[in-house]
Amino acid sequence: MALLDEIKDLVVRGHINIQSKYPPDLAQKPGVEEKVKEALDQKLDIGDILRKGLIGGMEVVGDRFSKGEYFVPEMLFSAKAMKAGLELLRPHMVDQEAMTLGKVILGTIQGDMHDIGKNLVGMMLEGAGFEVIDLGINTAPEKFLEVAQQHTKALVGMSALLTITMEKMRDVVQLFKSNGLKNKIIIGGAPVTQEFSDQIGAHGYAPDASQAVHKAKELLGI
Amino acid sequence: MNKLANITFGTAKKPVHCGNGISIGNGLVLPEINFTLPPIAVTEKNWPNICQEYRKMVQEICTRASQLQCPGLVVEFELLPPMTLHPEWGAEITSIIKSILIDFHNKQGLASALRVTPVDVRENERPPKMRSGLHVEKTLQSFELCAQAGADLLSIESTGGKELHDDALMAGDLAGIIFALGVLAVRDMQFLWEKIVAISKKYQVIPAGDTACGFANTAMVLADRGLIPKILATIIRVASVPRSLQAYIQGAQGPSKDCAYEGPYIKALTGVPISMEGKSSACAHLSFLGNIAAACCDLWSNESVQNVRLLSASAPVVSMEQLIYDCRLMNEAIKDGDEAVKRLQKWFTESDAGKDPQALVLHPEIVTSISEKFLKYSTPLEMVFYSVEEVLTLLQDAMKNKEVIIPNPDLRWFDLISAQLDSLPRSESGLLDILMASSQELKFIPEEYGL
């Protein structure tokens, strides 16, 4: 198997390095780290290692996840393996920005403590190659504004689980408008709908984490 | 706790008598109705409207219950986070609901009780402070004020250990899951329920029960959406029993919370009545346990429904009617005697048990068998380890015998979970060492759990 295909396959299997016990059948065998080092030693093209090996592997993982063949924990292992490979590439990248698809500012809206869905979206975005700035739970509209002012090209993602907190999303959209911010805003969460998204003037809505990644790419023109 | 209680619907070894002439687990299954607001901000400005919304919902619910000659009902008022952060708000709604229930009891003879469930707002901070600070004060103050304002039953969906469990669940990390359920959650339940029982004694109300909702139902919902394996969610369901049991060891008397699907185990181990939810909680969430959840229930609940208008009436009223008819059928079986009860219980059980591993572990025979073995263990952590081993074996055997359908992607997880289990130390300190070695920063504060 060609080295880039091996890297891709190891990302799919979520095997980080020779010390990793996951998956059990690959324990004590070389992982993504060892193979990326080998690729660097062979002076393979950095862009190829990144796109055909690491991101290529995560695309397979995303596809399997969408088809219900992979679970979140498996995707998480793959994302960790990809990140480990990415860290080895970082010193060799001239354009650091090129290592990510873009930035996403994520947070659970003020008054809401539920973050499993938001964390899942964050994980999938990172796996797809985005840089995620996670503001955590109970995030005030002013906090979204403050961070977005520092990252004016970033996509902003908000989640809510409670019907009584989703209205706060409207405040964030209004605050961004009144401060002249052009960041695209995407929302989600159990009680949130496309209709609600349209009503408050958000730019997008995703019913689940997988579709949030597609929507993020669409909104950022990727 | 050295001998198991029989588990069937409508009858508990230790019935609870409370409220306006109601007995729970005393030969009848009764409906438990819960409801929530439509999208609206809970603010001081909106407060009069919110009070009116609750007033109207409960009046309409009681009217329908009276029309359908309901022999008694439990109304659950589950506080929203701002109502616990402002304990006087929660108490005001409690008082409004209680006065309506008394009025219907006096004028219509409608027997009832009010369960009040403050929110565990301790999780507002990450990592949360479980034993000290503002959020602990607000949670406990909320119990006090609601007890004073007319609650008959006090409950909570407590969250001790959830801060670790959530991440462990997503990562499929058994060490984190076991430590969260068998150490952190257990220690927090002991701490919290000692206080809730003391408050209940002070105001002469019933300390009812808790739920592993934040753990096992989170896992269930993730599994039902295909995000984690169903076999992992099934293991977590059974492994959450030792944690929930702590409330009853501290003095809780039941009924357990409706979303506590571990209820049948609690009923077998303690004899307290339990509340369950299934097919008639479809208004709140998908369920693969719609019928089997009723097999051992004493209260039958809708979980929660938003107050929106439907064709016939408001959604809470519709839920009330559905629950009343569900209960009528079960009560008719009880009236017909043991054979009829066993037959209906069998139908509830057999119609679900083979279709989902999470349903299988609610089969009364399996509940009884696992509960018997629980009695042999002296610590909650040992019980949690036993749960993992037992459920893995049970599901593998059931699958081989074609007694349950397990989705294909789950199958590789039998080995993944077994391999993790084999590598884990069986002590609190050994597990803690693993967690400390595997993460740069702990998700919980050990001191907040007395560690």
XYZ file of C-alpha atoms in Angstrom, chain B residues 136-359:
224
model
C -25.610 24.640 45.939
C -27.335 27.257 48.088
C -29.892 28.048 45.379
C -30.674 24.373 44.752
C -31.235 23.626 48.431
C -33.127 26.872 49.008
C -35.376 25.933 46.137
C -36.225 22.636 47.859
C -36.979 24.470 51.114
C -39.222 27.119 49.580
C -41.101 24.677 47.353
C -41.660 22.323 50.302
C -43.060 25.258 52.262
C -45.200 26.344 49.315
C -47.079 23.071 48.988
C -44.986 20.354 47.318
C -46.028 16.853 48.377
C -43.117 15.023 46.748
C -39.574 16.313 46.245
C -37.360 15.081 43.422
C -34.340 16.094 41.419
C -32.427 15.006 38.356
C -29.076 15.346 40.035
C -25.930 15.648 37.985
C -22.948 14.772 40.195
C -20.340 13.111 37.985
C -21.998 14.191 34.744
C -19.179 16.592 33.967
C -16.877 13.581 33.573
C -19.462 11.159 32.205
C -20.501 13.325 29.227
C -17.010 13.368 27.735
C -16.321 9.744 28.622
C -19.530 8.739 26.884
C -18.620 10.551 23.687
C -15.155 9.024 23.769
C -16.398 5.515 24.614
C -14.016 5.679 27.578
C -14.989 2.994 30.086
C -12.634 4.202 32.849
C -14.340 7.617 32.845
C -17.827 6.122 32.659
C -17.198 3.721 35.552
C -15.511 6.344 37.723
C -18.319 8.848 37.039
C -21.102 6.385 37.877
C -19.465 4.284 40.572
C -17.540 6.957 42.457
C -18.488 10.577 41.705
C -22.234 10.119 41.182
C -22.536 7.804 44.183
C -20.693 10.201 46.484
C -22.761 13.138 45.269
C -26.063 11.276 45.677
C -25.129 10.472 49.264
C -24.265 14.111 49.946
C -27.295 15.615 48.224
C -29.985 13.167 49.338
C -29.001 13.405 52.985
C -29.877 17.093 52.674
C -33.098 16.562 50.685
C -34.308 13.983 53.203
C -33.579 16.418 56.055
C -35.541 19.201 54.320
C -38.418 16.784 53.674
C -38.557 15.811 57.332
C -38.532 19.454 58.380
C -41.568 20.273 56.226
C -43.234 16.862 56.457
C -43.189 16.133 52.749
C -42.054 12.992 50.937
C -38.463 12.767 49.683
C -39.429 10.970 46.477
C -36.492 10.083 44.250
C -33.895 10.849 41.643
C -33.067 9.736 38.107
C -29.950 8.858 36.175
C -31.383 10.880 33.287
C -28.212 12.927 32.802
C -26.230 9.715 32.400
C -28.310 6.819 31.082
C -30.899 8.832 29.143
C -28.195 10.937 27.548
C -26.618 7.663 26.459
C -29.990 6.331 25.314
C -30.754 9.390 23.180
C -27.265 9.331 21.630
C -27.629 5.613 20.907
C -31.098 6.045 19.440
C -29.611 8.603 17.042
C -26.834 6.212 16.067
C -24.112 8.309 17.708
C -22.911 5.721 20.219
C -23.439 1.945 20.305
C -26.698 0.728 21.821
C -24.799 -1.880 23.798
C -22.851 0.894 25.540
C -26.096 2.712 26.393
C -27.532 -0.567 27.708
C -24.522 -1.116 29.956
C -24.821 2.432 31.269
C -28.529 1.912 32.049
C -27.788 -0.981 34.379
C -24.574 0.577 35.702
C -26.556 3.649 36.784
C -28.613 1.614 39.271
C -26.043 1.735 42.131
C -25.921 5.515 41.763
C -29.705 6.029 41.893
C -30.055 3.534 44.724
C -28.170 5.906 47.020
C -31.198 8.226 47.284
C -33.270 5.418 48.843
C -30.440 4.340 51.128
C -30.418 7.936 52.395
C -34.180 7.831 53.040
C -36.018 8.646 49.828
C -39.359 6.857 49.746
C -40.403 6.993 46.082
C -41.977 7.357 43.678
C -38.815 7.536 41.576
C -38.718 10.094 38.758
C -40.519 9.191 35.537
C -37.430 9.379 33.349
C -35.531 6.977 35.638
C -35.710 3.869 33.447
C -33.595 2.202 36.108
C -36.830 2.295 38.152
C -37.681 -1.450 37.940
C -34.295 -2.252 39.528
C -34.945 0.312 42.259
C -38.392 -1.178 42.879
C -36.949 -4.710 43.105
C -34.143 -3.656 45.428
C -36.041 -1.265 47.715
C -39.781 -1.911 47.325
C -40.576 1.766 46.696
C -43.127 2.713 44.012
C -41.784 3.969 40.702
C -42.876 6.347 37.992
C -42.155 5.371 34.390
C -42.695 6.800 30.926
C -43.028 5.039 27.573
C -45.343 5.207 24.609
C -47.251 8.198 25.956
C -44.090 10.228 26.320
C -43.636 10.249 22.541
C -44.507 13.951 22.832
C -41.109 14.420 24.510
C -38.766 11.915 22.868
C -38.398 8.796 20.756
C -38.571 5.588 22.775
C -37.675 1.978 22.055
C -39.117 1.093 25.475
C -42.692 2.256 24.919
C -44.517 -0.783 26.305
C -41.929 -2.527 28.456
C -41.517 0.622 30.533
C -45.044 0.043 31.834
C -44.364 -3.494 33.060
C -43.579 -2.497 36.647
C -44.824 1.101 36.915
C -46.898 2.643 39.710
C -47.158 6.068 38.073
C -47.373 6.389 34.294
C -46.033 9.626 32.853
C -45.826 11.659 29.672
C -42.323 12.992 30.589
C -43.158 16.543 29.466
C -45.098 18.349 26.800
C -45.043 21.924 25.562
C -48.191 23.922 26.087
C -49.213 24.276 22.455
C -52.701 24.110 21.009
C -53.734 20.881 19.242
C -56.964 20.179 17.399
C -58.837 18.839 20.425
C -57.276 20.817 23.271
C -53.923 21.996 24.576
C -51.131 19.410 24.450
C -50.950 18.874 28.254
C -54.702 18.116 28.290
C -54.273 15.653 25.428
C -51.434 13.986 27.332
C -53.611 13.788 30.430
C -56.336 11.990 28.515
C -53.888 9.508 26.961
C -52.344 8.678 30.320
C -55.740 8.185 31.951
C -56.736 5.610 29.324
C -53.366 3.819 29.604
C -53.869 3.586 33.358
C -57.507 2.460 33.042
C -56.393 -0.574 31.065
C -53.702 -1.521 33.581
C -56.117 -1.013 36.471
C -58.716 -3.191 34.793
C -56.109 -5.972 34.621
C -55.358 -5.469 38.327
C -59.078 -5.704 39.079
C -59.209 -9.015 37.185
C -56.526 -10.556 39.383
C -52.965 -11.876 39.234
C -53.358 -13.880 36.042
C -54.564 -10.848 34.106
C -51.763 -8.718 35.529
C -49.174 -11.318 34.531
C -50.672 -11.579 31.045
C -50.647 -7.843 30.439
C -47.147 -7.545 31.906
C -46.009 -10.304 29.535
C -47.493 -8.450 26.578
C -45.844 -5.186 27.620
C -42.568 -7.050 27.957
C -42.576 -9.361 24.963
C -43.710 -6.674 22.533
C -40.475 -4.681 23.110
C -37.770 -6.840 24.706
C -36.437 -8.513 21.568
C -36.312 -5.390 19.468
C -33.699 -3.386 21.333
C -31.002 -4.266 23.898
C -32.071 -1.314 26.035
C -35.556 -2.787 26.261
